[in-house]
Amino acid sequence: SEHVARAEDGALRVAGLDVRELAQEFGTPAYILDEADFRNRARAFREAFAPATVYYAAKAFFSVAVARWVLEEGLSVDVSTGGELAVALAAGVPGERLVFHGNNRSAAELGRAMDANVARIVVDSYDEIERVARVAAERGIRQRVIVRVTVGVEAHTHEFIATAHEDQKFGLSLAGGAADEAVRRILAAPSLELVGLHSHIGSQIFDTAGFEIATRRLLGMLHRLRGEHGIELPEVDLGGGFGIAYTTQDDPQPPRVLAESMRAIVERECAALGMDVPHVSIEPGRAIAGPTTFTLYEVGTVKDVALDGGRRRTYVAVDGGMSDNIRTALYDASYSATLASRRSDAGPVLSRVVGKHCESGDVVVKDEFLPADVAPGDLVAVPGTGAYCRSMASNYNHVPRPPVVAVRDGAARVLLRRETEQDLLRLDTGLDVEEGA
Ligand code: LLP
C-alpha cells in the first residue's frame, strides 16, 4: 500500500519507522496501524459524501483513540453492541453522533444507549420494536428509530457477509410485508418516533448495482409511506460494505466516485418519484480501517512440501495465525504477504503463510510467492488487516491477542496492548482457592 515504503536495505518503513525496530519494541505478532492513513480515509469519506452523515462502523476495528480520530475528522459512529457503545462513550462520543445497530439487543443495552441519548436506534424485528418501545416508555422519552429493511438484493460477496437477500437473519422484508408491518407498529407506539429506513446489503462489495437497487427500493418505500400513512420520513441510511483491495486483483473505487454515483441515484430516483431528497447516511467500516494496517509476524519454521504433479509448496509458519486473522479460514479470504525485514535476491517460491495453532485450517495467506531463502527470524508483513482482524481475534489455544500499534510522523504508540498469559489466567478461577488458602 502507498503509505508503506522500502528502505535502501529492503526493510519496510511506515510513517518513518523501520519495521525491525517496531518488532524489537513491541514484539510480534503486532498490528501496525498508520494513523494518518486512517484519518485520511475517514476524512475522504466525510468530504466526498457531505452533506450525508458518515458513521464509522466500529465493528471493523475500534478503540478509544480510533473513536476520537473519527470524531475529529467529522464522522459519527455506528455501534452494534453494548461493548462497542461502552468504548464510544468512554472516548467521549456524544449520543447525537451515534447510531445503534443490532438484531438482538437486551433491554439493558438499549437502556444504556437511551441514557446516553443515542440519536438513532435501528430496529430489526418486532420483538425489538416492542423492547425499544418499553425501555423508552420506562424512561418517559420518545426514542428515534429507523427500520432495517431487507431489500432483497443478492450482493456478490461471501454468503456469511451478504445481508440483503431474504433467507438470513437481518432486517424486515420489504417484499414479504414485514417492513411495512414494522412501520405500522412503530407509528402506533407513543414512545417511538420513526425517522427513516435503513439497508445494508453486505460487505466487501465492488459492484455498485447492488447499492443502486437497494437505494431505489428504499426510496420507493419512503415514497409509498407518504401516500399510505401520510408520513414523510426524513432519512435513509444506506449502510456500509464498500470493498477494499486485499490483493492486486481487487479494484475498489475511491470515495469520491462512490459518492457521485450514490448521489446521482438518489437524486434521479427522488426526481422520478416527485419527492424531496431525504438526508442520507452511510456506514463504512472496512473501507476506512482495512487498508491502514498490516500484521507484522516473525517466521518460526519453514517446511517444503511436495504437491501432486511434482510441484512444491513452502509452508512458512509465523508466530500468530487464525487467532489474529480468522478471515482466511472463515471466508476463504485472500491476503498477500511480503518479506518485511530485508531484501532478498532469492527466486520466488510458491508459499503459504500459516500460523501456530493446532489445526490445518490455520492459514493466514493461502498462496504467495515469497523468496526461497525466507528463514526463521525473518519478519513477514500481511497488509490489509485493519478491519475485522483484531476485532474478530480470539484466544484459541490460549494465545494472547497481539497489540495494535499506531504509527505517525516517526512515533509509535500502543492503542491496544498485547494480552499476556497472565491476562488469560486472571479469567480462570481455578487458582483462586489455592491463593486464598
Ligand atoms: N452497517 C451495518 C449495519 C453492518 O452490518 C456493517 C457490517 C457495516 C455497516 C460495515 O460494513 P463494512 O463497510 O465494514 O463492509 N466480519 C466480516 C464483515 C462483517 C460485516 C458486518 N456488518 C468480514 O470480516 O468480512
Coordinates of N, CA and C in Angstrom, one line a residue, residues 226-420:
R226 N -45.6 7.8 2.3 CA -46.3 9.2 2.3 C -47.7 9.0 1.9
G227 N -48.0 8.2 0.9 CA -49.3 8.0 0.5 C -50.1 7.2 1.5
E228 N -49.6 6.1 2.0 CA -50.3 5.2 2.9 C -50.5 5.7 4.3
H229 N -49.5 6.4 4.8 CA -49.6 6.9 6.2 C -49.5 8.4 6.4
G230 N -49.3 9.0 5.3 CA -49.1 10.5 5.3 C -47.9 10.9 6.1
I231 N -46.8 10.0 6.2 CA -45.6 10.4 6.9 C -44.5 10.7 5.9
E232 N -43.7 11.7 6.2 CA -42.5 11.9 5.4 C -41.3 11.7 6.2
L233 N -40.7 10.5 6.1 CA -39.6 10.1 6.8 C -38.4 10.9 6.3
P234 N -37.6 11.6 7.2 CA -36.6 12.5 6.7 C -35.3 11.8 6.3
E235 N -35.1 10.5 6.6 CA -33.7 9.9 6.5 C -33.7 8.5 5.8
V236 N -32.7 8.3 5.0 CA -32.4 6.9 4.6 C -30.9 6.6 4.9
D237 N -30.7 5.5 5.5 CA -29.3 5.1 5.9 C -29.0 3.9 4.9
L238 N -27.9 4.1 4.1 CA -27.6 3.1 3.1 C -26.6 2.1 3.5
G239 N -26.2 2.1 4.8 CA -25.2 1.1 5.3 C -23.8 1.3 4.8
G240 N -23.0 0.2 5.0 CA -21.6 0.2 4.6 C -21.4 -0.9 3.5
G241 N -20.2 -1.4 3.5 CA -20.0 -2.5 2.6 C -19.0 -2.3 1.4
F242 N -18.4 -1.1 1.4 CA -17.5 -0.7 0.3 C -16.3 -1.6 0.3
G243 N -16.0 -2.2 -0.8 CA -14.9 -3.2 -0.9 C -13.5 -2.5 -0.9
I244 N -12.5 -3.2 -0.4 CA -11.1 -2.8 -0.5 C -10.3 -3.8 -1.2
A245 N -9.0 -3.4 -1.5 CA -8.1 -4.3 -2.3 C -7.3 -5.1 -1.3
Y246 N -7.6 -6.4 -1.2 CA -6.8 -7.3 -0.4 C -5.7 -7.9 -1.3
T247 N -5.9 -8.0 -2.6 CA -4.9 -8.4 -3.5 C -4.9 -7.5 -4.7
T248 N -4.0 -7.7 -5.6 CA -3.9 -6.8 -6.7 C -5.1 -7.0 -7.7
Q249 N -5.8 -8.1 -7.5 CA -7.0 -8.3 -8.4 C -8.2 -7.4 -8.0
D250 N -8.2 -7.0 -6.8 CA -9.4 -6.2 -6.4 C -9.2 -4.7 -6.8
D251 N -10.2 -4.1 -7.3 CA -10.1 -2.8 -7.8 C -11.2 -1.8 -7.2
P252 N -11.0 -1.4 -6.0 CA -12.0 -0.5 -5.4 C -12.1 0.9 -6.0
Q253 N -13.2 1.5 -5.8 CA -13.4 2.9 -6.3 C -13.2 3.8 -5.1
P254 N -12.6 5.0 -5.4 CA -12.4 5.9 -4.3 C -13.7 6.5 -3.8
P255 N -13.7 7.0 -2.6 CA -15.0 7.5 -2.0 C -15.7 8.6 -2.9
R256 N -14.9 9.4 -3.6 CA -15.4 10.4 -4.4 C -16.3 9.8 -5.5
V257 N -15.8 8.7 -6.1 CA -16.6 8.1 -7.2 C -17.8 7.4 -6.6
L258 N -17.7 6.8 -5.5 CA -18.8 6.1 -4.9 C -19.9 7.2 -4.5
A259 N -19.4 8.3 -4.0 CA -20.3 9.3 -3.5 C -21.1 9.9 -4.7
E260 N -20.4 10.1 -5.8 CA -21.0 10.7 -7.0 C -22.1 9.8 -7.5
S261 N -21.8 8.5 -7.6 CA -22.8 7.6 -8.1 C -24.0 7.4 -7.2
M262 N -23.7 7.4 -5.9 CA -24.8 7.3 -5.0 C -25.7 8.6 -5.0
R263 N -25.0 9.7 -5.1 CA -25.8 11.0 -5.1 C -26.7 11.0 -6.4
A264 N -26.1 10.5 -7.5 CA -26.8 10.5 -8.8 C -28.1 9.6 -8.7
I265 N -27.9 8.5 -8.1 CA -29.0 7.5 -7.9 C -30.1 8.2 -7.1
V266 N -29.7 8.7 -5.9 CA -30.7 9.3 -5.0 C -31.5 10.4 -5.7
E267 N -30.7 11.3 -6.4 CA -31.4 12.5 -7.0 C -32.3 12.1 -8.1
R268 N -31.8 11.1 -8.9 CA -32.6 10.7 -10.1 C -33.9 10.0 -9.6
E269 N -33.8 9.2 -8.6 CA -34.9 8.5 -8.1 C -35.9 9.4 -7.4
C270 N -35.4 10.3 -6.6 CA -36.3 11.3 -5.9 C -37.1 12.1 -6.9
A271 N -36.3 12.5 -8.0 CA -37.0 13.4 -9.0 C -38.1 12.6 -9.7
A272 N -37.8 11.3 -10.0 CA -38.8 10.4 -10.6 C -40.0 10.2 -9.7
L273 N -39.8 10.2 -8.4 CA -40.9 10.0 -7.5 C -41.6 11.3 -7.1
G274 N -41.0 12.4 -7.5 CA -41.5 13.7 -7.2 C -41.4 14.0 -5.7
M275 N -40.3 13.6 -5.1 CA -40.2 14.0 -3.6 C -38.8 14.6 -3.3
D276 N -38.8 15.3 -2.2 CA -37.5 15.9 -1.8 C -36.5 14.8 -1.5
V277 N -35.2 15.2 -1.6 CA -34.2 14.3 -1.3 C -34.0 14.2 0.2
P278 N -34.2 13.0 0.7 CA -34.0 12.8 2.2 C -32.6 13.0 2.6
H279 N -32.4 13.1 3.9 CA -31.0 13.1 4.5 C -30.4 11.7 4.3
V280 N -29.2 11.6 3.8 CA -28.6 10.2 3.6 C -27.5 10.0 4.6
S281 N -27.4 8.7 5.0 CA -26.3 8.3 5.9 C -25.6 7.1 5.2
I282 N -24.3 6.9 5.5 CA -23.6 5.7 5.1 C -22.8 5.2 6.3
E283 N -22.4 4.0 6.3 CA -21.7 3.4 7.4 C -20.5 2.5 7.0
P284 N -19.4 3.2 6.4 CA -18.3 2.4 6.1 C -17.4 2.0 7.3
G285 N -17.0 0.8 7.3 CA -16.1 0.3 8.3 C -14.8 -0.2 7.7
R286 N -14.9 -1.2 6.9 CA -13.7 -1.8 6.3 C -12.9 -0.8 5.4
A287 N -13.7 0.0 4.6 CA -13.0 0.9 3.7 C -12.2 2.0 4.4
I288 N -12.5 2.2 5.6 CA -11.7 3.2 6.4 C -10.6 2.5 7.1
A289 N -10.9 1.4 7.8 CA -9.9 0.8 8.7 C -9.0 -0.2 8.0
G290 N -9.5 -1.0 7.0 CA -8.9 -2.1 6.5 C -7.5 -1.8 5.9
P291 N -7.3 -0.9 5.0 CA -6.0 -0.7 4.3 C -5.0 -0.1 5.2
T292 N -5.4 0.4 6.4 CA -4.4 1.2 7.2 C -3.4 0.4 8.0
T293 N -3.6 -0.9 8.0 CA -2.9 -1.8 9.0 C -2.3 -2.9 8.3
F294 N -1.1 -3.3 8.7 CA -0.5 -4.6 8.3 C -0.2 -5.4 9.6
T295 N -0.2 -6.7 9.5 CA 0.2 -7.5 10.6 C 1.6 -7.9 10.4
L296 N 2.5 -7.7 11.5 CA 3.9 -8.0 11.4 C 4.1 -9.3 12.2
Y297 N 4.6 -10.3 11.5 CA 4.9 -11.6 12.1 C 6.4 -11.9 12.0
E298 N 6.8 -12.8 12.9 CA 8.1 -13.3 12.8 C 8.0 -14.8 12.3
V299 N 8.8 -15.2 11.4 CA 8.8 -16.5 10.9 C 9.5 -17.4 11.9
G300 N 8.9 -18.6 12.2 CA 9.4 -19.5 13.1 C 10.0 -20.8 12.5
T301 N 9.2 -21.3 11.5 CA 9.7 -22.5 10.9 C 9.3 -22.4 9.4
V302 N 10.1 -23.1 8.6 CA 9.8 -23.2 7.1 C 9.9 -24.7 6.7
K303 N 8.9 -25.1 6.0 CA 8.8 -26.5 5.6 C 8.5 -26.6 4.1
D304 N 9.2 -27.5 3.4 CA 9.0 -27.7 2.0 C 8.1 -28.9 1.8
V305 N 7.0 -28.8 1.1 CA 6.1 -30.0 0.9 C 5.9 -30.3 -0.5
A306 N 5.9 -31.5 -0.9 CA 5.7 -31.9 -2.3 C 4.2 -32.0 -2.6
L307 N 3.8 -31.4 -3.7 CA 2.4 -31.4 -4.1 C 2.2 -32.4 -5.2
D308 N 1.0 -32.7 -5.6 CA 0.8 -33.6 -6.7 C 1.4 -33.0 -8.0
G309 N 1.9 -33.8 -8.9 CA 2.4 -33.3 -10.1 C 3.8 -32.8 -10.0
G310 N 4.5 -33.1 -8.9 CA 5.9 -32.7 -8.8 C 6.1 -31.3 -8.3
R311 N 5.0 -30.5 -8.2 CA 5.2 -29.1 -7.7 C 5.5 -29.2 -6.2
R312 N 6.0 -28.0 -5.7 CA 6.2 -28.0 -4.2 C 5.6 -26.7 -3.7
R313 N 5.4 -26.8 -2.4 CA 4.9 -25.6 -1.7 C 5.7 -25.4 -0.4
T314 N 6.0 -24.2 -0.1 CA 6.8 -23.9 1.1 C 5.8 -23.4 2.2
Y315 N 5.7 -24.1 3.3 CA 4.9 -23.6 4.4 C 5.7 -22.8 5.3
V316 N 5.4 -21.5 5.4 CA 6.1 -20.5 6.2 C 5.2 -20.3 7.5
A317 N 5.7 -20.8 8.6 CA 4.9 -20.7 9.9 C 5.3 -19.5 10.6
V318 N 4.3 -18.6 11.0 CA 4.6 -17.4 11.7 C 4.0 -17.5 13.1
D319 N 4.4 -16.5 14.0 CA 4.1 -16.6 15.4 C 2.7 -16.1 15.8
G320 N 1.7 -16.1 14.8 CA 0.3 -15.8 15.1 C -0.5 -16.8 14.3
G321 N -1.6 -16.3 13.6 CA -2.4 -17.2 12.8 C -3.9 -16.9 12.9
M322 N -4.7 -18.0 12.9 CA -6.1 -17.8 12.8 C -6.7 -17.1 14.1
S323 N -5.9 -17.0 15.1 CA -6.4 -16.2 16.3 C -6.3 -14.7 16.1
D324 N -5.4 -14.3 15.2 CA -5.3 -12.8 14.9 C -5.9 -12.5 13.5
N325 N -6.1 -13.5 12.7 CA -6.8 -13.3 11.4 C -7.6 -14.5 11.1
I326 N -8.9 -14.5 11.4 CA -9.7 -15.6 11.1 C -10.3 -15.6 9.7
R327 N -10.1 -14.5 9.0 CA -10.9 -14.2 7.8 C -10.5 -15.2 6.7
T328 N -9.3 -15.7 6.7 CA -8.9 -16.6 5.6 C -9.6 -17.9 5.8
A329 N -9.6 -18.4 7.1 CA -10.3 -19.7 7.4 C -11.8 -19.5 7.3
L330 N -12.3 -18.4 7.7 CA -13.8 -18.3 7.8 C -14.5 -17.9 6.5
Y331 N -13.8 -17.1 5.7 CA -14.4 -16.6 4.5 C -13.6 -17.0 3.2
D332 N -12.6 -17.8 3.4 CA -11.7 -18.1 2.3 C -11.1 -16.8 1.7
A333 N -10.9 -15.9 2.6 CA -10.4 -14.6 2.1 C -9.0 -14.7 1.6
S334 N -8.7 -13.8 0.7 CA -7.3 -13.7 0.1 C -6.5 -12.6 0.7
Y335 N -5.3 -12.9 1.1 CA -4.4 -11.9 1.5 C -3.1 -12.0 0.8
S336 N -2.2 -11.0 0.9 CA -0.9 -11.2 0.4 C 0.1 -11.1 1.5
A337 N 1.4 -11.4 1.2 CA 2.4 -11.4 2.3 C 3.7 -10.9 1.6
T338 N 4.5 -10.3 2.4 CA 5.8 -9.8 1.9 C 6.9 -10.0 2.9
L339 N 8.1 -10.3 2.5 CA 9.3 -10.3 3.4 C 9.5 -8.9 3.8
A340 N 9.5 -8.6 5.1 CA 9.5 -7.2 5.6 C 10.8 -6.7 6.1
S341 N 11.7 -7.7 6.5 CA 12.9 -7.2 7.3 C 14.1 -7.1 6.5
R342 N 14.1 -7.5 5.2 CA 15.3 -7.4 4.4 C 14.9 -7.5 2.9
R343 N 15.9 -7.3 2.1 CA 15.8 -7.6 0.7 C 16.3 -9.0 0.5
S344 N 15.7 -9.6 -0.6 CA 16.2 -11.0 -0.9 C 16.4 -11.0 -2.4
D345 N 17.4 -11.6 -2.9 CA 17.6 -11.8 -4.3 C 17.3 -13.3 -4.7
A346 N 16.8 -14.1 -3.7 CA 16.5 -15.4 -4.0 C 15.2 -15.5 -4.8
G347 N 15.1 -16.5 -5.7 CA 13.9 -16.6 -6.5 C 12.6 -16.8 -5.8
P348 N 11.5 -16.5 -6.4 CA 10.2 -16.7 -5.7 C 9.8 -18.1 -5.7
V349 N 9.3 -18.6 -4.5 CA 8.7 -20.0 -4.5 C 7.3 -19.9 -4.0
L350 N 6.4 -20.8 -4.5 CA 5.0 -20.8 -4.0 C 5.0 -21.1 -2.5
S351 N 4.4 -20.2 -1.8 CA 4.4 -20.3 -0.3 C 3.0 -20.2 0.3
R352 N 2.9 -20.7 1.5 CA 1.6 -20.5 2.2 C 2.0 -20.1 3.6
V353 N 1.5 -18.9 4.0 CA 1.8 -18.4 5.4 C 0.7 -19.0 6.3
V354 N 1.2 -19.8 7.3 CA 0.4 -20.5 8.3 C 0.8 -20.0 9.7
G355 N -0.1 -20.4 10.6 CA 0.1 -19.9 12.0 C 0.7 -21.0 12.9
K356 N 0.4 -20.8 14.2 CA 1.0 -21.7 15.2 C -0.1 -22.5 15.9
H357 N -1.3 -22.5 15.4 CA -2.5 -23.1 16.0 C -2.6 -24.6 15.6
C358 N -3.3 -25.3 16.5 CA -3.4 -26.7 16.3 C -4.5 -27.2 15.4
E359 N -4.4 -26.7 14.2 CA -5.3 -27.2 13.1 C -4.8 -26.8 11.8
S360 N -5.1 -27.7 10.8 CA -4.5 -27.5 9.5 C -5.2 -26.3 8.7
G361 N -6.4 -25.9 9.2 CA -7.0 -24.7 8.5 C -6.5 -23.4 9.0
D362 N -5.4 -23.5 9.8 CA -4.8 -22.2 10.4 C -3.9 -21.6 9.3
V363 N -4.6 -21.0 8.3 CA -3.8 -20.4 7.2 C -4.1 -18.9 7.2
V364 N -3.1 -18.1 7.1 CA -3.2 -16.6 7.0 C -3.2 -16.2 5.6
V365 N -2.3 -16.7 4.8 CA -2.2 -16.3 3.3 C -2.1 -17.6 2.6
K366 N -3.1 -17.9 1.7 CA -3.2 -19.2 1.0 C -2.1 -19.4 0.1
D367 N -1.9 -18.4 -0.8 CA -0.9 -18.5 -1.9 C -0.1 -17.2 -2.0
E368 N 1.2 -17.3 -2.0 CA 2.0 -16.1 -2.2 C 3.4 -16.6 -2.7
F369 N 4.0 -15.8 -3.5 CA 5.3 -16.2 -3.9 C 6.3 -15.4 -3.0
L370 N 7.0 -16.1 -2.2 CA 8.0 -15.5 -1.3 C 9.4 -15.9 -1.7
P371 N 10.4 -15.1 -1.3 CA 11.8 -15.5 -1.7 C 12.1 -16.9 -1.1
A372 N 12.9 -17.7 -1.9 CA 13.2 -19.1 -1.5 C 14.0 -19.1 -0.2
D373 N 14.6 -18.0 0.2 CA 15.5 -18.1 1.3 C 14.8 -17.6 2.6
V374 N 13.5 -17.4 2.6 CA 12.8 -17.0 3.8 C 13.1 -18.0 4.9
A375 N 13.5 -17.5 6.1 CA 14.0 -18.4 7.2 C 13.6 -17.9 8.5
P376 N 13.7 -18.8 9.5 CA 13.3 -18.3 10.9 C 14.0 -17.0 11.3
G377 N 13.3 -16.2 11.9 CA 13.8 -14.9 12.3 C 13.5 -13.7 11.3
D378 N 13.1 -14.1 10.1 CA 12.6 -13.1 9.2 C 11.3 -12.5 9.6
L379 N 11.1 -11.2 9.3 CA 9.7 -10.6 9.5 C 8.9 -10.7 8.2
V380 N 7.7 -11.0 8.4 CA 6.7 -11.0 7.2 C 5.6 -10.1 7.6
A381 N 5.2 -9.3 6.6 CA 4.1 -8.4 6.8 C 2.9 -8.8 5.9
V382 N 1.7 -8.8 6.5 CA 0.5 -9.1 5.8 C -0.4 -7.9 5.8
P383 N -0.5 -7.2 4.6 CA -1.3 -5.9 4.6 C -2.8 -6.1 4.5
G384 N -3.5 -5.0 4.8 CA -4.9 -5.0 4.7 C -5.6 -5.7 5.9
T385 N -5.0 -5.7 7.1 CA -5.6 -6.4 8.2 C -6.2 -5.4 9.2
G386 N -6.5 -4.2 8.8 CA -7.1 -3.2 9.7 C -8.5 -3.4 10.1
A387 N -9.3 -4.2 9.3 CA -10.7 -4.4 9.5 C -11.0 -5.9 9.8
Y388 N -11.7 -6.1 10.8 CA -12.2 -7.5 11.1 C -11.1 -8.5 11.4
C389 N -10.0 -8.0 11.8 CA -8.9 -9.0 12.2 C -8.7 -8.9 13.7
R390 N -8.3 -7.7 14.2 CA -8.2 -7.6 15.7 C -9.6 -7.6 16.3
S391 N -10.6 -7.1 15.6 CA -11.9 -7.1 16.2 C -12.6 -8.5 16.2
M392 N -12.0 -9.4 15.4 CA -12.5 -10.8 15.5 C -11.5 -11.7 16.1
A393 N -10.5 -11.2 16.7 CA -9.4 -12.1 17.2 C -9.9 -12.9 18.4
S394 N -9.3 -14.0 18.6 CA -9.7 -14.9 19.6 C -8.5 -15.3 20.4
N395 N -8.7 -16.1 21.5 CA -7.6 -16.6 22.3 C -7.5 -18.1 22.1
Y396 N -7.8 -18.6 20.9 CA -7.7 -20.0 20.6 C -6.3 -20.5 21.0
N397 N -6.3 -21.7 21.6 CA -5.0 -22.3 22.1 C -4.3 -21.4 23.2
H398 N -5.2 -20.6 23.8 CA -4.6 -19.7 24.9 C -3.5 -18.8 24.3
V399 N -3.7 -18.3 23.1 CA -2.7 -17.4 22.5 C -3.2 -16.0 22.9
P400 N -2.4 -15.2 23.5 CA -2.8 -13.8 23.8 C -2.9 -13.0 22.6
R401 N -3.9 -12.1 22.5 CA -4.1 -11.3 21.3 C -3.0 -10.2 21.2
P402 N -2.6 -10.0 19.9 CA -1.5 -9.0 19.6 C -1.9 -7.6 19.9
P403 N -0.9 -6.7 20.1 CA -1.2 -5.3 20.3 C -1.6 -4.6 18.9
V404 N -2.2 -3.5 19.0 CA -2.4 -2.6 17.9 C -1.5 -1.4 18.2
V405 N -0.6 -1.2 17.3 CA 0.4 -0.1 17.5 C 0.1 1.0 16.4
A406 N -0.2 2.2 16.8 CA -0.4 3.3 15.8 C 0.9 4.0 15.6
V407 N 1.2 4.2 14.3 CA 2.4 4.9 13.9 C 2.0 6.2 13.2
R408 N 2.8 7.3 13.5 CA 2.5 8.6 12.9 C 3.8 9.5 13.1
D409 N 4.2 10.1 12.0 CA 5.3 11.0 12.0 C 6.5 10.5 12.8
G410 N 6.9 9.3 12.6 CA 8.1 8.8 13.2 C 7.9 8.3 14.7
A411 N 6.7 8.4 15.1 CA 6.5 7.9 16.5 C 5.4 6.8 16.5
A412 N 5.6 5.9 17.5 CA 4.6 4.8 17.7 C 4.0 4.8 19.0
R413 N 2.7 4.5 19.1 CA 2.0 4.4 20.4 C 1.1 3.2 20.3
V414 N 0.9 2.6 21.5 CA 0.1 1.4 21.6 C -1.4 1.8 21.8
L415 N -2.3 1.4 20.9 CA -3.7 1.6 21.1 C -4.3 0.6 21.9
L416 N -4.0 -0.7 21.7 CA -4.4 -1.8 22.5 C -3.2 -2.6 22.8
R417 N -2.9 -2.8 24.1 CA -1.7 -3.5 24.4 C -1.8 -5.0 24.1
R418 N -0.7 -5.7 24.1 CA -0.7 -7.1 23.9 C -1.2 -7.8 25.2
E419 N -2.1 -8.8 24.9 CA -2.5 -9.5 26.1 C -1.4 -10.4 26.6
T420 N -1.5 -10.8 27.8 CA -0.4 -11.6 28.4 C -1.1 -12.9 28.8

